[in-house]
Short mmCIF file of C-alpha atoms (C1' of nucleotides) in Angstrom, two decimals:
data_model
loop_
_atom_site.label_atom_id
_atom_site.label_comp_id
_atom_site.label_asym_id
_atom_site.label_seq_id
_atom_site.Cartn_x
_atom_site.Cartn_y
_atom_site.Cartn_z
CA UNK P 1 36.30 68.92 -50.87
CA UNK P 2 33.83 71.11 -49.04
CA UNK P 3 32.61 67.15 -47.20
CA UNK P 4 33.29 67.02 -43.63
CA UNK P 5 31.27 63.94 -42.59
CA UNK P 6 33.39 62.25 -40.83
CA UNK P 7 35.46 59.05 -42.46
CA UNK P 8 33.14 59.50 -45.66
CA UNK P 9 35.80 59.98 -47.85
CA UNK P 10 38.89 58.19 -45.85
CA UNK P 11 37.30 54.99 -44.85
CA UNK P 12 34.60 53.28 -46.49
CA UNK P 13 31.61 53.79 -44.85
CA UNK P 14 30.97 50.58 -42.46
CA UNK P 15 29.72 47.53 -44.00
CA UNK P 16 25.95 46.97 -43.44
CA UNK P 17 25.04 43.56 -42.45
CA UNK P 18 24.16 40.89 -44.26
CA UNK P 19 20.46 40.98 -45.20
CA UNK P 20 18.43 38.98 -43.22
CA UNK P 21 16.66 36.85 -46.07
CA UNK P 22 20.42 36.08 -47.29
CA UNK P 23 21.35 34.80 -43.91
CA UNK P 24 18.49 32.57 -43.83
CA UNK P 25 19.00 31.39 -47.05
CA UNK P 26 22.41 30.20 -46.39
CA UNK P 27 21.08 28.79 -43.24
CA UNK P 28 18.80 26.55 -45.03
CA UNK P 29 21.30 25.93 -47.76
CA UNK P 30 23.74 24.50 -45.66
CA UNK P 31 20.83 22.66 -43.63
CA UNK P 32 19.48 21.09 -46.88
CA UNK P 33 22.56 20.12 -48.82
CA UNK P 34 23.40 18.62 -45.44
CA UNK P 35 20.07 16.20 -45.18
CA UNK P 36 20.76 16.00 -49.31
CA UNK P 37 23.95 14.93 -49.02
CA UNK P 38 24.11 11.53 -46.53
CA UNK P 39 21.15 10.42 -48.16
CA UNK P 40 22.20 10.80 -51.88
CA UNK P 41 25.48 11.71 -51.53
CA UNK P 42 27.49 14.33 -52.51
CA UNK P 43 26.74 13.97 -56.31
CA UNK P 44 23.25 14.77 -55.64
CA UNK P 45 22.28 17.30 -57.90
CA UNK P 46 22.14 21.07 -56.48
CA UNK P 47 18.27 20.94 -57.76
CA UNK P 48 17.20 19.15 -54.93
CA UNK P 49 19.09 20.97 -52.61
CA UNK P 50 17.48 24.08 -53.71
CA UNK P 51 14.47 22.65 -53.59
CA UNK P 52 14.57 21.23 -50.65
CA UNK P 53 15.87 24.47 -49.33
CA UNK P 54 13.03 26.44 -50.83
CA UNK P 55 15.15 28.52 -53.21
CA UNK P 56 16.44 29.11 -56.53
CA UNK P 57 19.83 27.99 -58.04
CA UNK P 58 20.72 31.67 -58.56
CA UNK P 59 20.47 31.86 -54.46
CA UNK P 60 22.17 28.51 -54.66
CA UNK P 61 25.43 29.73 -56.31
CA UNK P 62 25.65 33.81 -55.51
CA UNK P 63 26.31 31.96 -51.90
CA UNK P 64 28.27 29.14 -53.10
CA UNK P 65 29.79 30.00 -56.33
CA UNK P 66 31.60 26.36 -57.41
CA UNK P 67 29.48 23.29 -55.95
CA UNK P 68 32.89 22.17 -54.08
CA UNK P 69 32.00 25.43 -51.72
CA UNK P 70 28.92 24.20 -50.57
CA UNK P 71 30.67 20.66 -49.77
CA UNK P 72 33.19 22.52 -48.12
CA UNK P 73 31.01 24.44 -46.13
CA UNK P 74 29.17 21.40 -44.73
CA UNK P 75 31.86 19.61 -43.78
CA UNK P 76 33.72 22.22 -42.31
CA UNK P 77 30.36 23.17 -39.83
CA UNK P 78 30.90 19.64 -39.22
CA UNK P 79 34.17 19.44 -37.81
CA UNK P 80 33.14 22.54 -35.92
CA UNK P 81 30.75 20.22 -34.30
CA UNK P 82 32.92 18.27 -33.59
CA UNK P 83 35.19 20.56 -31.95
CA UNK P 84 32.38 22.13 -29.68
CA UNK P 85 32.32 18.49 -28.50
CA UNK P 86 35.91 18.55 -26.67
CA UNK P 87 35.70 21.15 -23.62
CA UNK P 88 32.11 19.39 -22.44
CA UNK P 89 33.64 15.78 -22.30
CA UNK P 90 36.75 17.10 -20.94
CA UNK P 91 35.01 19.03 -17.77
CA UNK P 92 32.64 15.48 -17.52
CA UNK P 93 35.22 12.70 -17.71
CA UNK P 94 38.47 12.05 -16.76
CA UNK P 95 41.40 12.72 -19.06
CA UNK P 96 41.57 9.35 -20.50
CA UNK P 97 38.18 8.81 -20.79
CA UNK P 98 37.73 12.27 -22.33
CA UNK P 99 40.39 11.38 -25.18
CA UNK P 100 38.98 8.01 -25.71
CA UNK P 101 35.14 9.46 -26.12
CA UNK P 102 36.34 12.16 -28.21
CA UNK P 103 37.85 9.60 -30.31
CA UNK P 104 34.86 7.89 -30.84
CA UNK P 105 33.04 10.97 -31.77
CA UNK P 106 35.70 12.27 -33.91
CA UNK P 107 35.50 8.45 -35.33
CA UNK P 108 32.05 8.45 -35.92
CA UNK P 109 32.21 12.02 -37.81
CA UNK P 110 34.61 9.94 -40.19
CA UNK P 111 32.78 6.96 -40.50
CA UNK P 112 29.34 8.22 -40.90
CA UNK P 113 29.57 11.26 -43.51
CA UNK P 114 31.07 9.78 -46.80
CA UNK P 115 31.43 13.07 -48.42
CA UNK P 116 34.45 13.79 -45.85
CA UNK P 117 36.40 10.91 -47.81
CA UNK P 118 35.28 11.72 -50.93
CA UNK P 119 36.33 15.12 -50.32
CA UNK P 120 39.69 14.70 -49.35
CA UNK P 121 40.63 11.81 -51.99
CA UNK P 122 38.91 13.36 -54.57
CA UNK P 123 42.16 15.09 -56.09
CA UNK P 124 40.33 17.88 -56.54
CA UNK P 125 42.53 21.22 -55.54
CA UNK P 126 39.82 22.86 -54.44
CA UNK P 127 39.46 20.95 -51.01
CA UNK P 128 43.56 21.19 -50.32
CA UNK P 129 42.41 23.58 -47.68
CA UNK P 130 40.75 20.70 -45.87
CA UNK P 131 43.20 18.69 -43.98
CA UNK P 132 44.87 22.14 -42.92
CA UNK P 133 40.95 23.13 -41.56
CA UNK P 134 40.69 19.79 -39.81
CA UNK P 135 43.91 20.28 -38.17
CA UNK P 136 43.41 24.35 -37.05
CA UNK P 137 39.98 23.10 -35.58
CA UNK P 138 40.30 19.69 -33.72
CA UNK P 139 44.22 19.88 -33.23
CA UNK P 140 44.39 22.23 -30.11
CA UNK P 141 40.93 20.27 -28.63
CA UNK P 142 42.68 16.90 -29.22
CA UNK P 143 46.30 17.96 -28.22
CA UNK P 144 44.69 19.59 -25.00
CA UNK P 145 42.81 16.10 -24.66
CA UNK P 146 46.13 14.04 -24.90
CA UNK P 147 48.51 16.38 -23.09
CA UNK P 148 45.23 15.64 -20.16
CA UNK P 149 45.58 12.23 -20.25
CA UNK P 150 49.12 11.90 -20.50
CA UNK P 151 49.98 14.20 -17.55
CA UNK P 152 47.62 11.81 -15.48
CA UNK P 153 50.05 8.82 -16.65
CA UNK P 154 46.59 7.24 -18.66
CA UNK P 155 48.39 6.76 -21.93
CA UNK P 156 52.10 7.48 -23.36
CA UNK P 157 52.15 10.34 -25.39
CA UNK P 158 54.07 9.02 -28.92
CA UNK P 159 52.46 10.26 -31.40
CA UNK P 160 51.47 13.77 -32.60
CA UNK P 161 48.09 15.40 -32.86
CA UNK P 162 48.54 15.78 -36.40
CA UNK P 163 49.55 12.47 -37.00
CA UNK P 164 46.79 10.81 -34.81
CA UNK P 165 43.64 12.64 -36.52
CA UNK P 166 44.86 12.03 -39.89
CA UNK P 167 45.47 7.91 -39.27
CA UNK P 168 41.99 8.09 -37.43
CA UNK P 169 40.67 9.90 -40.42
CA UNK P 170 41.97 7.72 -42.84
CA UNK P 171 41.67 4.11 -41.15
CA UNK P 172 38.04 5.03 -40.38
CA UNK P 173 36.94 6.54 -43.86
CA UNK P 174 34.69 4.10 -45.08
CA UNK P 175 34.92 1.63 -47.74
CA UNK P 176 32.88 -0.12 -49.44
CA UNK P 177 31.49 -3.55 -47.20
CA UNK P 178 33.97 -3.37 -44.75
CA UNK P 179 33.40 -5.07 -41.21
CA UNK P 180 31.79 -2.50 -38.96
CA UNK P 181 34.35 -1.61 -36.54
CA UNK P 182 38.05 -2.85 -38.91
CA UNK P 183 38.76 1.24 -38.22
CA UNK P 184 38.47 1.03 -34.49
CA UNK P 185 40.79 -2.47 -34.37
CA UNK P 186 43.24 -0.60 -36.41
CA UNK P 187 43.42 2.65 -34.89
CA UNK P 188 43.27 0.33 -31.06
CA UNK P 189 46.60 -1.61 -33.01
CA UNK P 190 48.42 1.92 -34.00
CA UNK P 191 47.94 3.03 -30.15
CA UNK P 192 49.35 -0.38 -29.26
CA UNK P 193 52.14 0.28 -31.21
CA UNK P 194 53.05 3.73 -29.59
CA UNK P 195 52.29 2.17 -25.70
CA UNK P 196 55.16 -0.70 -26.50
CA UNK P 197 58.01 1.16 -28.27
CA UNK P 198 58.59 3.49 -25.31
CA UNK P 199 62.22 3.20 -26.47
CA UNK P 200 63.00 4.45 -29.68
CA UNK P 201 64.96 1.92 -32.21
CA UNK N 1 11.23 -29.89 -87.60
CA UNK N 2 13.36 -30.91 -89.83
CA UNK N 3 16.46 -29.43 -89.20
CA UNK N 4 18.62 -31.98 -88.31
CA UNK N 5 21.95 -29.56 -88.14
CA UNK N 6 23.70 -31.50 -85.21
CA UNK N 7 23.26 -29.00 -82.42
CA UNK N 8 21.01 -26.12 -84.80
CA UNK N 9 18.17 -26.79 -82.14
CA UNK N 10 19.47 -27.64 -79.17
CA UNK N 11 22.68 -25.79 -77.77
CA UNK N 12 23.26 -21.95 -79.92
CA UNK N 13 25.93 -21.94 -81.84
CA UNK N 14 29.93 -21.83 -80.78
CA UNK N 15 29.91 -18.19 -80.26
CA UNK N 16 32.12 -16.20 -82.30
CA UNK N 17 35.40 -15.15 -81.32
CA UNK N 18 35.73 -11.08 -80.90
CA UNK N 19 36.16 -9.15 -83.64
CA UNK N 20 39.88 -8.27 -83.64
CA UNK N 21 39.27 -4.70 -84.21
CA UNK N 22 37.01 -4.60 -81.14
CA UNK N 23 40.19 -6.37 -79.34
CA UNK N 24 42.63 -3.93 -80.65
CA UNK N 25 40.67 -0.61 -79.78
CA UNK N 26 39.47 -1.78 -76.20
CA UNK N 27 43.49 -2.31 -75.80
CA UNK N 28 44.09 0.89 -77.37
CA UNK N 29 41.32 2.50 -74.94
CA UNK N 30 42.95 1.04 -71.49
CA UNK N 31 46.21 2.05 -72.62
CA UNK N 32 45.31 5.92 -73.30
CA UNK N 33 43.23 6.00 -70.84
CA UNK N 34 45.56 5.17 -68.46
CA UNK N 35 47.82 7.93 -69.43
CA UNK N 36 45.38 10.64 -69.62
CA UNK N 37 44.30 9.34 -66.07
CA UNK N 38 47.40 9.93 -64.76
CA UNK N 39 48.17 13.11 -66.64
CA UNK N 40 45.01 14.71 -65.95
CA UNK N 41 42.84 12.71 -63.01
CA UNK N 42 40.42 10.05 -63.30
CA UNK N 43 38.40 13.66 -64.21
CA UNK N 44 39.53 13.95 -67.75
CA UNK N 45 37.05 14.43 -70.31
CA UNK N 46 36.69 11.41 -72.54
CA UNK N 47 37.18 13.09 -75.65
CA UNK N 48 40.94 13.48 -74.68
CA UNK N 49 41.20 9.89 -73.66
CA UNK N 50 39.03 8.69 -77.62
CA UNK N 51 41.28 10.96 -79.27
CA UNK N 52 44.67 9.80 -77.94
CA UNK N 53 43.32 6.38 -78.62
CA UNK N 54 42.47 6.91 -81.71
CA UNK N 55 38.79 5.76 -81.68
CA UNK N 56 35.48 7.10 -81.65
CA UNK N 57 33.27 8.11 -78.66
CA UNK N 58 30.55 5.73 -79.62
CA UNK N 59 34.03 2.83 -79.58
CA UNK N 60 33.97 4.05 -76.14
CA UNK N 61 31.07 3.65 -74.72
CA UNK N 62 30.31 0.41 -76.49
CA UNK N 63 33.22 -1.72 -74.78
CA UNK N 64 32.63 0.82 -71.38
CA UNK N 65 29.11 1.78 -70.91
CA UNK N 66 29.53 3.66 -67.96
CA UNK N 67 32.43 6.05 -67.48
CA UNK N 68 33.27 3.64 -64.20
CA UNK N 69 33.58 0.93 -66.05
CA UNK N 70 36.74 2.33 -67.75
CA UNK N 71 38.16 3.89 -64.49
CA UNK N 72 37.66 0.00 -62.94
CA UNK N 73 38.95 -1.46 -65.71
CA UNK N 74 42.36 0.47 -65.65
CA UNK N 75 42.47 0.19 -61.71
CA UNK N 76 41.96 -3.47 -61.94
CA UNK N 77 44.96 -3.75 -64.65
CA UNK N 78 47.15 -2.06 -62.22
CA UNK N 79 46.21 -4.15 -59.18
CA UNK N 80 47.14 -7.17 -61.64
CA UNK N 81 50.63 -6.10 -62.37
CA UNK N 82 50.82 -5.59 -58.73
CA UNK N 83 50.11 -8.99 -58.21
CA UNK N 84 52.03 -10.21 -60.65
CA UNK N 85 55.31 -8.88 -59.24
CA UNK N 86 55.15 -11.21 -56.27
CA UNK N 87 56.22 -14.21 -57.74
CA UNK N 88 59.67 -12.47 -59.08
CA UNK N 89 59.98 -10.80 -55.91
CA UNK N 90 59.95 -13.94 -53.86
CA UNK N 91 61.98 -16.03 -55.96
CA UNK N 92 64.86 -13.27 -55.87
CA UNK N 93 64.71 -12.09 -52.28
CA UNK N 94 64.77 -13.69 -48.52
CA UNK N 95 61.19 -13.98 -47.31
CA UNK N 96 61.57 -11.07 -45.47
CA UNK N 97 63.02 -9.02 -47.73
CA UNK N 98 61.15 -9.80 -50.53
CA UNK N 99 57.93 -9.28 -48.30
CA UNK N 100 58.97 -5.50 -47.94
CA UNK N 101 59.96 -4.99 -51.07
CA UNK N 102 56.29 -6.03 -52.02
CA UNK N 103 54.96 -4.01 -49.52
CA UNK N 104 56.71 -1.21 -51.13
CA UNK N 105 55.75 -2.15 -54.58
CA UNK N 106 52.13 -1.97 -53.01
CA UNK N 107 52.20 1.34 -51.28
CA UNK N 108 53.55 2.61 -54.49
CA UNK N 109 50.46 1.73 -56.27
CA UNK N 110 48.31 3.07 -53.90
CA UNK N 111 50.27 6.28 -53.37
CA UNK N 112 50.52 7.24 -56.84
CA UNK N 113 47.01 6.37 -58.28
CA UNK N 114 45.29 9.48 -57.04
CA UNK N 115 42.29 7.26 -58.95
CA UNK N 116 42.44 4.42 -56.60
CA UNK N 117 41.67 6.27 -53.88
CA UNK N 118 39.55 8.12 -55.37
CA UNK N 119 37.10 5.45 -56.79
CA UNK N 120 37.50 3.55 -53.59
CA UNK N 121 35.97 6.27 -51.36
CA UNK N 122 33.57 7.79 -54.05
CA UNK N 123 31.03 6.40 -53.05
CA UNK N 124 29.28 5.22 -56.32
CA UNK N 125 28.10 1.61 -55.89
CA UNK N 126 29.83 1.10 -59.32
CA UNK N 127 33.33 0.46 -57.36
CA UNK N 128 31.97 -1.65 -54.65
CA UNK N 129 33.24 -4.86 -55.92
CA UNK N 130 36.89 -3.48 -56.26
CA UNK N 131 37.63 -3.96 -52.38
CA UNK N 132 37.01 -7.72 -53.38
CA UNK N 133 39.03 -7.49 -56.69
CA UNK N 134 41.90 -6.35 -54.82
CA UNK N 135 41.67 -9.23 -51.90
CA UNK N 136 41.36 -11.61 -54.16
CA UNK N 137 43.88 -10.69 -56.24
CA UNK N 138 46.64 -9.60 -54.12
CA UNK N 139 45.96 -11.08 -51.08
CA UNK N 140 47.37 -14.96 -52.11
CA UNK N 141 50.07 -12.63 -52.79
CA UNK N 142 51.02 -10.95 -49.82
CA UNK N 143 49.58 -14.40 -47.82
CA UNK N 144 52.26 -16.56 -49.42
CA UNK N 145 54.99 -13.60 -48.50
CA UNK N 146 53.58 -13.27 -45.05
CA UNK N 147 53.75 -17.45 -44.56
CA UNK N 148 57.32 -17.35 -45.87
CA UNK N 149 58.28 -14.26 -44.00
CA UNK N 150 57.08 -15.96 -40.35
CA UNK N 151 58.13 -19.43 -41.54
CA UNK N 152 61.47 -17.94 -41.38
CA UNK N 153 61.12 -15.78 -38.28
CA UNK N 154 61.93 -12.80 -39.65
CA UNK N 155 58.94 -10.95 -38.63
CA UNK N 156 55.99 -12.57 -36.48
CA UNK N 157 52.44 -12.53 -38.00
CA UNK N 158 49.68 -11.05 -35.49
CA UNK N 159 47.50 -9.45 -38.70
CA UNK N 160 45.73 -11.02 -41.24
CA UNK N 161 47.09 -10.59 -44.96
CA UNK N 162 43.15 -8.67 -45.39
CA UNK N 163 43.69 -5.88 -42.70
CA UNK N 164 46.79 -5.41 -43.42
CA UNK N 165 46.68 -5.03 -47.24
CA UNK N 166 43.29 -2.58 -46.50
CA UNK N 167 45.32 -0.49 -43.72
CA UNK N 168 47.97 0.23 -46.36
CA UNK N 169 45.41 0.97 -49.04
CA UNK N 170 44.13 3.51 -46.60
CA UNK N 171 47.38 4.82 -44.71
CA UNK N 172 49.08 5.73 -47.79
CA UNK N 173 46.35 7.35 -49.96
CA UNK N 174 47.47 10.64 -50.81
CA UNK N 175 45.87 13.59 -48.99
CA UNK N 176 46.24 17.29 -49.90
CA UNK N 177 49.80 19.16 -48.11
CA UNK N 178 50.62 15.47 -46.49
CA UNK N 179 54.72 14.69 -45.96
CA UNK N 180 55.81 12.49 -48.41
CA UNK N 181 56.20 9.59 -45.82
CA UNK N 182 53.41 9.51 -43.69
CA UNK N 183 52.47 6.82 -44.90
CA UNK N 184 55.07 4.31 -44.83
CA UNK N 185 55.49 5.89 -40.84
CA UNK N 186 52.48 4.95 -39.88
CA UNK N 187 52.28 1.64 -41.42
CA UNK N 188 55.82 0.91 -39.98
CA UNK N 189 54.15 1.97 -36.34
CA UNK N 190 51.41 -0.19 -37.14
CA UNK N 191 53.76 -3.13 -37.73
CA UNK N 192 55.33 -1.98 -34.02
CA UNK N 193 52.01 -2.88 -32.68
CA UNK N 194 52.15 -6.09 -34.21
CA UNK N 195 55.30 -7.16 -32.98
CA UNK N 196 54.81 -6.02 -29.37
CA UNK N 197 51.40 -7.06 -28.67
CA UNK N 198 52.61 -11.17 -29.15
CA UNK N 199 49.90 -11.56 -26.22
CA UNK N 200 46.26 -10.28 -26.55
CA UNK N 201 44.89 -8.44 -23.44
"C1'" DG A 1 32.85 -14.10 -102.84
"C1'" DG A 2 28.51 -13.81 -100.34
"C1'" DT A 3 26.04 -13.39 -96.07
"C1'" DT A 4 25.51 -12.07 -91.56
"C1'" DA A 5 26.69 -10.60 -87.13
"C1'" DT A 6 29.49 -7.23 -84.99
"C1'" DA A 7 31.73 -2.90 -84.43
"C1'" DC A 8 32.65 1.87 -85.83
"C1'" DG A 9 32.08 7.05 -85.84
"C1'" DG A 10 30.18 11.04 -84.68
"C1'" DA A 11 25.87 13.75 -84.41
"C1'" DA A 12 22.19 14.44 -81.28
"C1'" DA A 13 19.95 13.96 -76.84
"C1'" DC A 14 20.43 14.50 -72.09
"C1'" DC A 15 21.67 16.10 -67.59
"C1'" DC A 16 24.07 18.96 -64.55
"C1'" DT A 17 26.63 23.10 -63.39
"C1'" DT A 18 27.27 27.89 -63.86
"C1'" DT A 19 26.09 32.51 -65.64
"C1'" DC A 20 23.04 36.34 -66.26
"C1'" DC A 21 19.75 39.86 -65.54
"C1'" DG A 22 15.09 42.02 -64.75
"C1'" DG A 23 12.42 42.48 -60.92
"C1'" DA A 24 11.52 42.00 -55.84
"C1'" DA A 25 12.84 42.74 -51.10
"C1'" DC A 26 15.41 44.66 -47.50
"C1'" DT A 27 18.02 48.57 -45.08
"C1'" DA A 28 19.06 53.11 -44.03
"C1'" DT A 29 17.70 57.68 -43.68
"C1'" DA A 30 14.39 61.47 -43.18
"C1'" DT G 1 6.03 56.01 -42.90
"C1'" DA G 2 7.99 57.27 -47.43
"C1'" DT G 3 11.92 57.26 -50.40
"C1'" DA G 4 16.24 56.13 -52.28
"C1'" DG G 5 19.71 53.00 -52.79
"C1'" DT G 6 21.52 48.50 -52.31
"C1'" DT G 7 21.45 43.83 -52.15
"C1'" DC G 8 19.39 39.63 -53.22
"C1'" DC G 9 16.15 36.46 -55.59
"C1'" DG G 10 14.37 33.33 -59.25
"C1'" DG G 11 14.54 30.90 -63.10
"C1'" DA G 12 15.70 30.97 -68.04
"C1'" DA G 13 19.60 30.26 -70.94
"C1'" DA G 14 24.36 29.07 -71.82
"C1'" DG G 15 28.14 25.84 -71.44
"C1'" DG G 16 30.28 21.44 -71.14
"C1'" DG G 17 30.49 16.62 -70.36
"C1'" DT G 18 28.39 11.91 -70.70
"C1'" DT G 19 25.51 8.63 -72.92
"C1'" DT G 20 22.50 7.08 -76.67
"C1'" DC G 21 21.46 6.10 -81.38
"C1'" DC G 22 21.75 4.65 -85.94
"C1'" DG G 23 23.48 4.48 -90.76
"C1'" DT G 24 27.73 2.73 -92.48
"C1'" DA G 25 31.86 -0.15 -92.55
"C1'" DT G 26 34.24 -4.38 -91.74
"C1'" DA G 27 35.57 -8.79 -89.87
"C1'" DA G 28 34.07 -13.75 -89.38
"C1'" DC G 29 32.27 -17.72 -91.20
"C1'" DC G 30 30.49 -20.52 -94.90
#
DNA sequence: GGTTATACGGAAACCCTTTCCGGAACTATA
DNA sequence: TATAGTTCCGGAAAGGGTTTCCGTATAACC
């Protein structure tokens, strides 16, 4: 009663920040289990992510309690990445040239880290949050990309955002010895398909 | 030296046909195991999958040493049926008809097997070879529909029965939050492209 | 029926994930 | 800087699933 600090008793007292060693930690985590995973894969075992991090598994999962968090967490600083990489080619290219080199990095994100696949196919509820994250992130950067483009008459404008990343992400998800560059021809034959049927059946 | 048993020496012995237990529990296994797949995910523990079969663990592992070889096994049963529904459809349908209803037969499979897709982008070097399995399987299929389908100028072939069977595969694997057709709209764009690129740039 | 190769069942070994907790390290305050 | 109070760390142990192993049972062939 007799406490007048101020908020002491009405608000909690302000959060004090994240200890510096935990930060780092996670920092390396993520940094390890990222090297771990596209050389093992993502069924590497977490021991030689902590290792390779230079930590204990109790550090590895007071961070990340299930191992689908630490997956998440990769691939989501990932698309993040790949995000970042819109404004830059945007201000450097033109608008079609912009979309079509943001393609091929948002192609090569696909193509390259199998656990992105994996992920998403697995069944597993625990990345259902993914395909919403992937849209949130890279659907304003690619719908600012295409609405570029298509207001300087460099492609037709058919298809949604939405509907674009997710064929890209699927065509280009990697399977097992597949010609190099079948996800490019088939993503090149869906954009065919929206330049022709201008009029709708 | 003296064994003059015609054939003793030289060639081994006929070998014996397969125990008919063996026979009936490996049929037993593909059949619960299928189930339990679909009830619970390629995931399931294979106690539940033993037990509905009625058979030991060590039964298991004996016909399937790896836990992949059982979740190939089952997918490679379902591609067959798959492939075996061509002939019917073709003899009951127009070309073209019958070559969508196959189509639809196929993206069913695909769609519904969370496993498939699953297994297909896992990953594990154990499912490499079912890529193959599935072109070699289904793709006489969908060739001979394709052939009778153009032969009859009902729809004009610009894709190879391969890329085509592969997009699908891909398209229509289920993702997390995904409208129910997104699938079948972007294959049915896809097919747009085909029909109004007739000349390559 | 007897002999032999083959298959069965389930306990044990193994490996990986996840939990737990005593002790160490960091932050805030004086 | 010293002290108190949190927060975090490390690694041992628990938990759960897969895979191996081997004594026993049974089908195939003579």
């Amino acid at each position: 009663m007799s406490d007048n600090t101020p908020d002491s008793s009405v608000r909690e007292r302000a959060p004090r920040r994240m200890r510096t060693d935990a930060r780092r930690n996670i920092e390396s985590l993520l940094e390890a289990a990222k090297t771990v995973f596209s050389t093992a894969g993502v069924d590497a075992p977490a021991k030689e992510i902590t290792d390779l991090a230079g930590v204990g598994v109790g550090t590895l999962y007071r961070h990340f309690p299930q191992r689908s968090d630490l997956i998440k967490a990769v691939i989501e600083r990932e698309i993040d990445a790949c995000a970042d990489a819109a404004p830059a080619l945007a201000a450097a290219h033109e608008p079609g040239v912009a979309l079509a080199k943001w393609l091929d990095r948002f192609t090569a994100f696909v193509a390259t880290k199998r656990g992105f696949a994996a992920a998403l196919h697995s069944g597993d509820p625990a990345y259902d949050g993914l395909p919403g994250y992937l849209m949130q992130k890279l659907g304003p950067a690619l719908e600012s990309l295409l609405e570029a483009a298509t207001a300087s008459r460099e492609v037709q404008a058919q298809i949604s955002a939405q509907d674009l990343l997710y064929a890209v992400a699927k065509l280009c998800a990697p399977m097992p010895n597949e010609e190099p560059d079948y996800g490019r021809r088939m993503v090149a034959l869906l954009v065919e398909g929206l330049r022709s049927g201008s009029s709708p059946h």
